[in-house]
Coordinates of C-alpha atoms in Angstrom, one line a residue:
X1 CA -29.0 10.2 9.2
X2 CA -26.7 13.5 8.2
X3 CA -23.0 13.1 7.9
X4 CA -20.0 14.8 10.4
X5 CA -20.6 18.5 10.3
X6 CA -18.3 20.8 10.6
X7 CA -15.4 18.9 8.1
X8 CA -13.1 21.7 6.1
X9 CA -10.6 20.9 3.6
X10 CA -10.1 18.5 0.6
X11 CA -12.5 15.7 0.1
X12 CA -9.1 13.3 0.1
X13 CA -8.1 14.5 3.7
X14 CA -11.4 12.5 4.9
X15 CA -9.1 9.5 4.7
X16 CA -6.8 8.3 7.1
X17 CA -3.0 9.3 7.3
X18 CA -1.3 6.8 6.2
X19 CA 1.8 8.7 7.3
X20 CA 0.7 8.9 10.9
X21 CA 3.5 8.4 13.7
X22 CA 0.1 6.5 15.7
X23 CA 0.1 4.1 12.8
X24 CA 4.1 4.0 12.8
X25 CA 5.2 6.3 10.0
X26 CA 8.8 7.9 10.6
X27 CA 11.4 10.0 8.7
X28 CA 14.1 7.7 8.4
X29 CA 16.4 9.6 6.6
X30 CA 17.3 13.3 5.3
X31 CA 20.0 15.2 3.7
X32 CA 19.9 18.2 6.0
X33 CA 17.9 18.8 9.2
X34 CA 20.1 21.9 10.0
X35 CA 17.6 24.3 11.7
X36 CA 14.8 21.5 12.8
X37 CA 14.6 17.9 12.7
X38 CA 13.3 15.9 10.5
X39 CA 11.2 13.9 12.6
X40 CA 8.6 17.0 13.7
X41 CA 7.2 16.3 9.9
X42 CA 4.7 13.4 11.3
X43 CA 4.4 14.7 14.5
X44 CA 0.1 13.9 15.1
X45 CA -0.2 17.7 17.0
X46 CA -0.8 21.1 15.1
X47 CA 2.4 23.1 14.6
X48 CA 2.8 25.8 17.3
X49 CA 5.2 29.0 17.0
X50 CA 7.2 30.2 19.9
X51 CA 8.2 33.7 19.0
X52 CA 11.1 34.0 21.7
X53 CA 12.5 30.2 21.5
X54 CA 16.0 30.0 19.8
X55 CA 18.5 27.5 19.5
X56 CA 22.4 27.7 19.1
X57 CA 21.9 27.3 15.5
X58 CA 18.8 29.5 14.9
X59 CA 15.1 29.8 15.5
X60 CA 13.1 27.2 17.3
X61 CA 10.9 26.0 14.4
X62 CA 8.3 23.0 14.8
X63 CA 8.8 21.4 11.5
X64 CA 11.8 20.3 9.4
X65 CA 14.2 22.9 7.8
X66 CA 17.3 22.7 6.2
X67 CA 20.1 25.4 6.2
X68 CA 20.2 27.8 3.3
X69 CA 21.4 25.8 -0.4
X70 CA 24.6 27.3 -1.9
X71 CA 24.6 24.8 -4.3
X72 CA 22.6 23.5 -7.4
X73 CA 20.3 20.8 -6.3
X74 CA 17.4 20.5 -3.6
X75 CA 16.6 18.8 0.0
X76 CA 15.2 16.0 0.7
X77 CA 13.6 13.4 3.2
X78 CA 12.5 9.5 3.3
X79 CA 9.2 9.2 4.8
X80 CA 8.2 4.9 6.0
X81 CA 4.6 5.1 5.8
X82 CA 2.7 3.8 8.9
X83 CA 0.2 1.6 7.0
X84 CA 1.4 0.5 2.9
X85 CA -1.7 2.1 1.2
X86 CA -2.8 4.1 -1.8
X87 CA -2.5 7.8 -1.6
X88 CA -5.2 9.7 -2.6
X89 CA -3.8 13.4 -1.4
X90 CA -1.2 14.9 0.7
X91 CA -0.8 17.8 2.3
X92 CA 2.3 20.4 2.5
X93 CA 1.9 22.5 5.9
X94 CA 3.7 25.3 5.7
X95 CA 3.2 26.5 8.9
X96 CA 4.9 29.2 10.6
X97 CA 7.3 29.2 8.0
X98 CA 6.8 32.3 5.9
X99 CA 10.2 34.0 5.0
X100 CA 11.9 30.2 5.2
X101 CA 9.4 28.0 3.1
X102 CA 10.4 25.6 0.1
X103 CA 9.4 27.4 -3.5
X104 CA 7.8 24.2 -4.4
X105 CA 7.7 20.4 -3.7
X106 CA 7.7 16.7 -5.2
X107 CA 6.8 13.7 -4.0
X108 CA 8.1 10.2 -5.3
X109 CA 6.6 6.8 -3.6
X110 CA 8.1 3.6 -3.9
X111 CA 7.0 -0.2 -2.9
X112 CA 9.7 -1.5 -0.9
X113 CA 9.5 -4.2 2.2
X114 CA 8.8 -2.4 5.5
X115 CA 12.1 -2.6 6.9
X116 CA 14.2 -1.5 4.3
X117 CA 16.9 -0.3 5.0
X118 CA 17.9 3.3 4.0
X119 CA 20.6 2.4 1.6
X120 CA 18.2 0.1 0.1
X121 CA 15.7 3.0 -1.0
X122 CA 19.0 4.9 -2.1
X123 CA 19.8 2.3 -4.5
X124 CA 19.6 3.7 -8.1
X125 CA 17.6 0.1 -8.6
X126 CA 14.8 0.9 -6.3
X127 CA 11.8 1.9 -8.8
X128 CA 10.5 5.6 -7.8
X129 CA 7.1 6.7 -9.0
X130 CA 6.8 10.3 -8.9
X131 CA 3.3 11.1 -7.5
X132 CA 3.4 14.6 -7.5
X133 CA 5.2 16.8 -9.7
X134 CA 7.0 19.7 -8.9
X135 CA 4.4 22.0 -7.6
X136 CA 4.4 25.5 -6.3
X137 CA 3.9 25.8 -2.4
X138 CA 2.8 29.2 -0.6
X139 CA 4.2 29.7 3.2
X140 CA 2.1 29.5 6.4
X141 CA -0.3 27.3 4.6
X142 CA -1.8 24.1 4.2
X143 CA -0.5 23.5 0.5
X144 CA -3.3 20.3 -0.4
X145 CA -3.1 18.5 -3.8
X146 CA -4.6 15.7 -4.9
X147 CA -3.3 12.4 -6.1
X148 CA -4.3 10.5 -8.7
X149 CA -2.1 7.2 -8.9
X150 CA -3.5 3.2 -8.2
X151 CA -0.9 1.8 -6.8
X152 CA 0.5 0.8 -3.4
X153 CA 3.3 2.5 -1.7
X154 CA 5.4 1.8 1.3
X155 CA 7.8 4.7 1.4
X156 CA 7.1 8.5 -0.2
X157 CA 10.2 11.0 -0.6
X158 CA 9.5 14.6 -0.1
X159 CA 11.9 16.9 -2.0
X160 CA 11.8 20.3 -1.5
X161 CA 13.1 23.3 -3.6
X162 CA 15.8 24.1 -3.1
X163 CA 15.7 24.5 0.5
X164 CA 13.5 25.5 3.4
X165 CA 11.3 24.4 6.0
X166 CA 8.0 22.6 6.4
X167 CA 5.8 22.0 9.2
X168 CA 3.8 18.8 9.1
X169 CA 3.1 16.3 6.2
X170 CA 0.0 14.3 6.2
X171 CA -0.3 11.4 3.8
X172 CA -4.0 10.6 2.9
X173 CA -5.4 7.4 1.6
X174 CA -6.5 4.0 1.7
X175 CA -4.9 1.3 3.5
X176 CA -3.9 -1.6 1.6
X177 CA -1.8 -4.4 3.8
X178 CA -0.4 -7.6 2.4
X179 CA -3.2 -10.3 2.5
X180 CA -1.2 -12.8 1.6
X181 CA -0.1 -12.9 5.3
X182 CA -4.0 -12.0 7.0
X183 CA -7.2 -13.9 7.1
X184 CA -5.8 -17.4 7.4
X185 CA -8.7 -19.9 8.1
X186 CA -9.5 -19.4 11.4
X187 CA -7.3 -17.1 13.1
X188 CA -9.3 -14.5 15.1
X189 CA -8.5 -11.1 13.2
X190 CA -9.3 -7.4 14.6
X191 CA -11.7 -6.8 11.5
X192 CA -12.0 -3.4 12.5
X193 CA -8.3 -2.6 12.6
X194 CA -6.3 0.3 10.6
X195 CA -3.8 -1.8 10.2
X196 CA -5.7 -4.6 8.1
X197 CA -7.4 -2.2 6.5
X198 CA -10.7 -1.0 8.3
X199 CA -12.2 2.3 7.7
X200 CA -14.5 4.5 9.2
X201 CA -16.8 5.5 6.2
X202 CA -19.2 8.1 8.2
X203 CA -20.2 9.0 11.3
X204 CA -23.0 11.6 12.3
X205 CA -20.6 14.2 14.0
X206 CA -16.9 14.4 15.5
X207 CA -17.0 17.7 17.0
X208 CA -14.1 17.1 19.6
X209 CA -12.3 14.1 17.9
X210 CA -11.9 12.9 14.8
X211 CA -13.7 9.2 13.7
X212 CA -10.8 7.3 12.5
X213 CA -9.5 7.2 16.3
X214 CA -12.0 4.3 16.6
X215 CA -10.0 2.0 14.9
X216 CA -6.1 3.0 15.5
X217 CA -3.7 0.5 17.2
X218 CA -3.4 0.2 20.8
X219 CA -5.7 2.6 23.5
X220 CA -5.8 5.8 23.6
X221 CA -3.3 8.6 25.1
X222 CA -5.8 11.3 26.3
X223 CA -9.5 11.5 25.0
X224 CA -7.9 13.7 21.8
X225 CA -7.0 10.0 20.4
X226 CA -11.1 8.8 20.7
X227 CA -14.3 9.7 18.7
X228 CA -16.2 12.4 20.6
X229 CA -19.1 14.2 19.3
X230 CA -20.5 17.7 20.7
X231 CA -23.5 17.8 23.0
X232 CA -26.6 16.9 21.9
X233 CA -29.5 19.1 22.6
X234 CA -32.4 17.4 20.5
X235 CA -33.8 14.3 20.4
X236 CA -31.7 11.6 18.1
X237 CA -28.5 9.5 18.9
X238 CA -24.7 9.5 17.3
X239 CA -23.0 6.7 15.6
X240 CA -20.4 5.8 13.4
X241 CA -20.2 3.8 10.5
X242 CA -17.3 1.0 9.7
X243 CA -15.9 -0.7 6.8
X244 CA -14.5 -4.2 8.4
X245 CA -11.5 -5.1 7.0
X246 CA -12.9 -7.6 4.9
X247 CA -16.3 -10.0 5.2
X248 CA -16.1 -12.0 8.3
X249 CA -18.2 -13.8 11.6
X250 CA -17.9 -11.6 15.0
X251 CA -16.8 -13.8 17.8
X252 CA -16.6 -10.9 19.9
X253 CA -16.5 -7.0 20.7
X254 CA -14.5 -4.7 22.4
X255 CA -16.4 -0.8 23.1
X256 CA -13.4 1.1 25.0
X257 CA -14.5 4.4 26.6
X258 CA -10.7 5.3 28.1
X259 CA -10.3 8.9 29.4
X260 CA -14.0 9.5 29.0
X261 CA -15.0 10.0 32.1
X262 CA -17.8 12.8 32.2
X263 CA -18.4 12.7 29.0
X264 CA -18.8 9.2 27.7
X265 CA -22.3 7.8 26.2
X266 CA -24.9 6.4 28.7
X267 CA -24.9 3.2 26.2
X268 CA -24.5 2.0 23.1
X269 CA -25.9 -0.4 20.6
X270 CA -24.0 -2.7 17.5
X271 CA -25.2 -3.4 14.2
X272 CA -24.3 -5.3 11.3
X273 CA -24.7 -5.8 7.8
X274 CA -23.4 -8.1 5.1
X275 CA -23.7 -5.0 2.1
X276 CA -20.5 -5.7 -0.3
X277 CA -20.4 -3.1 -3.2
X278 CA -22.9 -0.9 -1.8
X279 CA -22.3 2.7 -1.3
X280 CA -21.3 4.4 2.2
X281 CA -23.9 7.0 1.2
X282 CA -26.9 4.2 1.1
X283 CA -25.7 2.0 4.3
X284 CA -25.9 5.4 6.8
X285 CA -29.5 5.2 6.6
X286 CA -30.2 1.2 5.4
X287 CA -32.6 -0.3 7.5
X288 CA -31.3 -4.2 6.8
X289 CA -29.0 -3.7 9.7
X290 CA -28.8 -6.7 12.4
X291 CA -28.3 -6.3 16.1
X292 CA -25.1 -7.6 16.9
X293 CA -25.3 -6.6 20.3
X294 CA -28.2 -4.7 21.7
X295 CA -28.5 -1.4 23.3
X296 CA -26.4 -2.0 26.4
X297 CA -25.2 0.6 29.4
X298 CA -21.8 2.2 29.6
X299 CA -19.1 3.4 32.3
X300 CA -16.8 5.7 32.4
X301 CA -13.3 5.0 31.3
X302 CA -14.2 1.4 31.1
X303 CA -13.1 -1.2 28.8
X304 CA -16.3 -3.2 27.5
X305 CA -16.1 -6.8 26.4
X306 CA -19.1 -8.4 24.8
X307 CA -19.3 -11.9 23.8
X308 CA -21.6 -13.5 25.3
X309 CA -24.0 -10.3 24.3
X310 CA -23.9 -11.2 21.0
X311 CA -26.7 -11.7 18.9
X312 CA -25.8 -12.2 15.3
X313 CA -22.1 -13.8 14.1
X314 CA -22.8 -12.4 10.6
X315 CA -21.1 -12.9 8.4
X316 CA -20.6 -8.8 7.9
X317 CA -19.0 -6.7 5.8
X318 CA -20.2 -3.4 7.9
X319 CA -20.6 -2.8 11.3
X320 CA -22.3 0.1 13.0
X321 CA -21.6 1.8 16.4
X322 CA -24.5 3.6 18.2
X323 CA -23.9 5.7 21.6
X324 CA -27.0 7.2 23.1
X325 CA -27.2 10.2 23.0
X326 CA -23.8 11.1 22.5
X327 CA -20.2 11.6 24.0
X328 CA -16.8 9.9 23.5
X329 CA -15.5 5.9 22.4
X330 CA -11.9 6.2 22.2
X331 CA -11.7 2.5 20.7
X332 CA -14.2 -0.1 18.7
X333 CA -12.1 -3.7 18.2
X334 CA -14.4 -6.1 16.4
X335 CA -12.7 -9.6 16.6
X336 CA -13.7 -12.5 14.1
X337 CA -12.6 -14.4 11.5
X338 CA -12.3 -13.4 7.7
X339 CA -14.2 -16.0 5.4
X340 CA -13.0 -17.5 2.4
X341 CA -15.0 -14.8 -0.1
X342 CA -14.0 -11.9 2.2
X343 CA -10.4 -13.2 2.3
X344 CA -10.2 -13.6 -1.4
X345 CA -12.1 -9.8 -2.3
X346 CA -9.1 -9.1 0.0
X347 CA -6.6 -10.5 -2.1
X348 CA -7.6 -9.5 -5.1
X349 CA -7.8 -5.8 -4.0
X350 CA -4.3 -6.4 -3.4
X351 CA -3.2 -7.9 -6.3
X352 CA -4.8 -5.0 -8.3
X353 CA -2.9 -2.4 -6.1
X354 CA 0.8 -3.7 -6.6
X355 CA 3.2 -1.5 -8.7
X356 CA 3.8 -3.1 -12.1
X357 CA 7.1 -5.2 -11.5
X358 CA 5.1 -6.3 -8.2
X359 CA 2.3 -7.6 -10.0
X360 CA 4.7 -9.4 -12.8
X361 CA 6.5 -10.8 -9.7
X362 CA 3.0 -11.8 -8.0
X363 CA 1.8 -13.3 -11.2
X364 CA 4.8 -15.3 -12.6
X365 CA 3.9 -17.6 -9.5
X366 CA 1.1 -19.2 -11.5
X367 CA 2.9 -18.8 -15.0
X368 CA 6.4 -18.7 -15.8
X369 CA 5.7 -16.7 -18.9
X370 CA 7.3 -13.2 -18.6
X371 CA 4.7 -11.5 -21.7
X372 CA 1.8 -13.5 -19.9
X373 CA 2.6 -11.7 -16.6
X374 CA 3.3 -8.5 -17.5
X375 CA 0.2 -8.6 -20.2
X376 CA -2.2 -9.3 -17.2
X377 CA -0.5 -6.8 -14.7
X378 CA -0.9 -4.3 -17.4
X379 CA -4.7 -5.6 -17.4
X380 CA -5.8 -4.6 -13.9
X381 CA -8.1 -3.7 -12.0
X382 CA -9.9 -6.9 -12.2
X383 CA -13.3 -6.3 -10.8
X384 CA -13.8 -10.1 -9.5
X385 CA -12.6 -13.8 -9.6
X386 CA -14.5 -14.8 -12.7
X387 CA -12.7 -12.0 -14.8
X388 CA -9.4 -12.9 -13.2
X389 CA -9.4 -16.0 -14.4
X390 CA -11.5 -14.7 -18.2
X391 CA -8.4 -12.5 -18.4
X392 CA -5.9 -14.6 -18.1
X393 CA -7.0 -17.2 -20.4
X394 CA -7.4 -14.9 -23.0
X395 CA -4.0 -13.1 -23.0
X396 CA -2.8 -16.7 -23.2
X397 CA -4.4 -17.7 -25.9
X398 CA -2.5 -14.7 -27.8
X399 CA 0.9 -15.7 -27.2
X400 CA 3.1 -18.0 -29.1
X401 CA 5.1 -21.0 -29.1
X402 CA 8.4 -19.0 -27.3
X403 CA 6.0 -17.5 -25.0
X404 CA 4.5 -21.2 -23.8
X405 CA 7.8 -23.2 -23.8
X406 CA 9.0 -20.0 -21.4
X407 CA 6.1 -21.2 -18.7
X408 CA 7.2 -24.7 -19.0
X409 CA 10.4 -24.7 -17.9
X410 CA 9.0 -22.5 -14.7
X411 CA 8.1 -26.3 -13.6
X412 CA 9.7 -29.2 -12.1
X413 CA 9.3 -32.7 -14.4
X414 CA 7.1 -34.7 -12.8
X415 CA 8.6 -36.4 -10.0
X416 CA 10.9 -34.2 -9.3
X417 CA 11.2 -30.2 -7.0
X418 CA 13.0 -28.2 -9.2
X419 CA 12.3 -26.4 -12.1
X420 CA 14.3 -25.7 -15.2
X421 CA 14.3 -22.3 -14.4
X422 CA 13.0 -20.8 -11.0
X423 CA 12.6 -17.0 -10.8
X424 CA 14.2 -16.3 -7.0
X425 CA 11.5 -13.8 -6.1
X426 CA 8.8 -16.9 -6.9
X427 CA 10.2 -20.1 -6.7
X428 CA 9.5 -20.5 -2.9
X429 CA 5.3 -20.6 -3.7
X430 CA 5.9 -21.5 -7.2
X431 CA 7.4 -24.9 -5.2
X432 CA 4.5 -25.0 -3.3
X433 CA 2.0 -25.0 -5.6
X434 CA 4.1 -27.5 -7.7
X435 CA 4.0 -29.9 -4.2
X436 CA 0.6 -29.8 -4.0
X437 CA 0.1 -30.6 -7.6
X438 CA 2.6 -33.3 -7.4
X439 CA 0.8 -34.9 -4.4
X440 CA 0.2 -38.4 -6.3
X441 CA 3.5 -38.5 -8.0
X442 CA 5.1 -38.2 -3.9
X443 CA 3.1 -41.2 -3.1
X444 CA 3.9 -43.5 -6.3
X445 CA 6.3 -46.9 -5.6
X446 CA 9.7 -46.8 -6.8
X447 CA 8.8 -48.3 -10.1
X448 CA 6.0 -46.2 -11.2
X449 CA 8.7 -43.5 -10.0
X450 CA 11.2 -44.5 -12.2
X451 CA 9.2 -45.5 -15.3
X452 CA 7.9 -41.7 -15.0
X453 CA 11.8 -40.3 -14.8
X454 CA 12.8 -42.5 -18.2
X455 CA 9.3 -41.4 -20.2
X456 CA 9.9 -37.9 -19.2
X457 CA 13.7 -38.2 -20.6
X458 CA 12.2 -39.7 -23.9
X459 CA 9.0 -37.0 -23.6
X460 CA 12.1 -34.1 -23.7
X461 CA 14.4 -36.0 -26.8
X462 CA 11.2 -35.9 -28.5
X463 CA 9.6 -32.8 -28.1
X464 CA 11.9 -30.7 -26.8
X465 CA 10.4 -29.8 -23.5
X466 CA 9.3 -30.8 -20.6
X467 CA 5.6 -32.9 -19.9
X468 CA 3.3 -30.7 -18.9
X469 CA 0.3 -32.1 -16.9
X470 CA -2.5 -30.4 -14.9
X471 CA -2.0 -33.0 -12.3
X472 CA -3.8 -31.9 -9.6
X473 CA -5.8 -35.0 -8.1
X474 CA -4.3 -37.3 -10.4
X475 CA -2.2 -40.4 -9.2
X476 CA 1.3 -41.7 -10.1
X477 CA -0.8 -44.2 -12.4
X478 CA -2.5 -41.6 -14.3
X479 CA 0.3 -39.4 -15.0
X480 CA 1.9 -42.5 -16.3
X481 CA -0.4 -43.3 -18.7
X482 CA -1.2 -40.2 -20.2
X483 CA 2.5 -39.7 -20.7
X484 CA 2.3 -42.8 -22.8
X485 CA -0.6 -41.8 -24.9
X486 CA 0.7 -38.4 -25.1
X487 CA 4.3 -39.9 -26.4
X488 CA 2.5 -41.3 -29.6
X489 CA 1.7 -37.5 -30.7
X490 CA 3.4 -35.3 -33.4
X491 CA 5.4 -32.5 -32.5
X492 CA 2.1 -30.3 -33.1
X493 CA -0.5 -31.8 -31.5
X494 CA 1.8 -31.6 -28.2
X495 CA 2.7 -28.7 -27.8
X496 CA -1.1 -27.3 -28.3
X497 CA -2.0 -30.1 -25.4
X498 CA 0.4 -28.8 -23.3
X499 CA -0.5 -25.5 -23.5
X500 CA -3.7 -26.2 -22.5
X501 CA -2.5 -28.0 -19.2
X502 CA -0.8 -25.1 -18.9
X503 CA -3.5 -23.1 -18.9
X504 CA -5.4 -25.3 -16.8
X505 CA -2.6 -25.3 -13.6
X506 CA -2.6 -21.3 -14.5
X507 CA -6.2 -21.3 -13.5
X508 CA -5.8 -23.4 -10.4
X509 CA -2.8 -21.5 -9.1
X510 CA -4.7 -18.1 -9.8
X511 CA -7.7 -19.5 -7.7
X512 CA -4.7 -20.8 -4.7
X513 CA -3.7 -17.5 -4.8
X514 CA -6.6 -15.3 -3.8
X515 CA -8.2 -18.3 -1.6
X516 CA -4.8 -19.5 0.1
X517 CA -5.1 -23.0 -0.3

């Protein structure tokens, strides 16, 4: 099978726009719009120039440009990226503006919750990361540079120097959206949704529209928002390929041909394969595909809804659309459930894409121990699980005595809710986790209970600090009498025991985190 012909420009600007006003990117904020507002930046259509349009304050310009700077400095404008992702490029279209364009650009991105507000992003605390240096732009062009950073953003500022206009910006990259709230067990998920992260690797041609329309939110506007290849004079079909947004079981399939009406495919077929780590390159032409649902006929401007159809529930990491011969899909919605590997390759692709204070943050939820959290933010990627976890037990085997007793007072005494210390940005999963772990201490009698709160007191006058216990599946009973044994110990012998429980509950929590138990 060949790829799309006919694609021009970077190799970044393959990926989708994370910036895209279909996705729900905006301009929320801007020190001067003077000439042309701020919000034509993200506008999805080509610039156009009208040569005899004016305004009362100037030229009609279809992009965003400031008035002339009189004063040291340079404009700017706050762009809230549609989808949180990873950039890979961006490109500076210059448009139409050729005696009025900036002298060069930056770009700074930030991680920051979706609805923050503006004077939030202002804040001298928020944490910028500049992505793009200051870098010479030409006018009436599309200025492209590439991107080289691994973490994900929410929000990008634009500053332009010192003044001028620009005509579109488009935001290329990889969609990366907070599992910690997708792929619960059992709820049905769009797996083939921007928004959680699909992507259309490849498709064999998108002549007319472009192949990440397949998978944008709601239906399409006009057949310009679907997937439509040229005519096909030979023999052959179309297809596009698409990266679910994480392993999961098809329940059932949605093939929209909207607006196609003399143009859309006499039928289509949908295939499947479970192909993790493999390249996009090798799955176009694999042959260990599935049929998910077989070749089946089309209508025009028809919504299609397969369940019944299907053939295979997977579980699939890839799926792959086939129209016959060719024609126009404005929308593929593949609805399943995530499974617990797919949902945790998810998490962990998250976890490797945070900024570093995220990652701290994120971490210090399965231990307290600021050097241990930073250590292992600073140790991403992790490639899987296993070296997750290898990781983690080595950098804690490295620190010290200060380091340990730091972790230990992240946790409640047994028996009891609240830590020592609770980090706010932590302490509402850290007392989660500590619930769970605590199960058979909820369930002991009120003198078990209370023989635990005076053996912890004496535990503390002794040593210092607080019992530590990996106590997940153990009862009230147990804990007790381990505290007693553990009571009879020297000073040195505990605290190495109850750094290994430490690392212990580190290891659970870790494995809680990317599984969402």
């Amino acid at each position: 099978m060949a790829e799309a012909r006919g694609v021009t420009g970077p190799a970044f600007a393959e990926a989708l726009d994370l910036a895209s006003e279909r996705l729900g990117g905006a301009v929320i904020s801007a020190n001067d719009e003077f000439f042309a507002p701020k919000e034509n930046l993200l506008k999805a259509t080509k610039p156009v120039f009208l040569e005899h349009e004016y305004t009362d304050r100037g030229k009609w310009m279809d992009g965003w440009e400031t008035r002339r700077r009189r004063t040291p400095g340079f404009d700017w404008c706050l762009v809230r990226l549609g989808l949180p992702g990873i950039v890979r490029g961006v490109i500076v279209d210059t448009a139409f503006f050729r005696g009025n364009y900036p002298e060069h650009c930056s770009i700074e991105a930030c991680a920051a919750r979706p609805d923050a507000r503006v004077e939030e992003l202002l804040d001298p605390r928020t944490h910028w990361v500049e992505i793009l240096p200051r870098s010479a732009l030409a006018g009436d062009s599309q200025n492209a540079f590439a991107v080289s950073c691994p973490f994900r953003f929410t929000h990008l500022r634009l500053n332009i120097y010192p003044d001028g206009g620009v005509a579109r910006l488009r935001v290329h990259g990889d969609a990366v959206p907070d599992w910690r709230r997708l792929g619960r067990p059992g709820a049905e998920l769009d797996l083939a949704a921007a928004e959680n992260g699909a992507r259309v690797l490849s498709c064999s041609d998108m002549f007319f529209g472009v192949r990440h329309n397949l998978i944008m939110p709601g239906r399409a506007a006009n057949m310009g928002e679907g997937w439509e290849t040229r005519r096909r004079r030979g023999p052959g079909y179309d297809w596009a390929l698409v990266a679910l947004a994480a392993q999961g079981e098809i329940g059932r399939i949605e093939v929209d041909t909207n607006h196609f009406k003399g143009n859309y495919p006499d039928s289509c077929m949908i295939e499947g394969i479970d192909a993790a780590g493999r390249a996009a390159e090798e799955l176009a032409g694999a042959g260990d595909f599935q049929e998910i649902v077989p070749r089946t006929k089309l209508q025009a401007h028809t919504r299609h809804l397969f369940e019944e159809e299907i053939r295979a529930a997977g579980p699939f990491t890839h799926v792959r659309l086939n129209i016959y011969p060719d024609g126009g899909v404005s929308r593929l919605r593949i609805f399943g459930t995530v499974t617990r590997t797919g949902a945790a390759e998810q998490r962990l692709r998250w976890l490797n894409a945070l900024t570093q204070q995220e990652a701290e943050a994120e971490l210090r939820v399965a231990c307290g121990a600021a050097a241990w959290a930073a250590q292992m933010a600073g140790a991403r990627p992790f490639r899987d699980e296993e070296q997750l976890l290898a990781t983690a037990g080595q950098i804690w085997a490295r620190l010290g005595r200060e380091d340990w007793l730091e972790a230990f007072r992240a946790h409640p005494r047994i028996g009891e809710t609240k830590a020592q210390v609770e980090a706010p940005e932590t302490s509402a999963t850290a007392r989660r986790f500590s619930s769970q772990e605590q199960a058979g201490a909820s369930r002991a009698d009120d003198e078990t209970r209370e023989a635990l709160a005076r053996l912890n007191r004496a535990y503390d006058e002794k040593f210092g600090h607080i019992y530590i216990v990996c106590a997940t599946g153990k009862s009230a009973a147990e804990m007790l009498q381990n505290l007693r044994e553990r009571l009879e110990h020297t000073a040195e012998e505990e605290i190495a025991i109850a750094a290994e429980e430490q690392r212990k509950i580190t290891e659970i929590r870790l494995r809680k985190m990317l599984r969402r138990e």
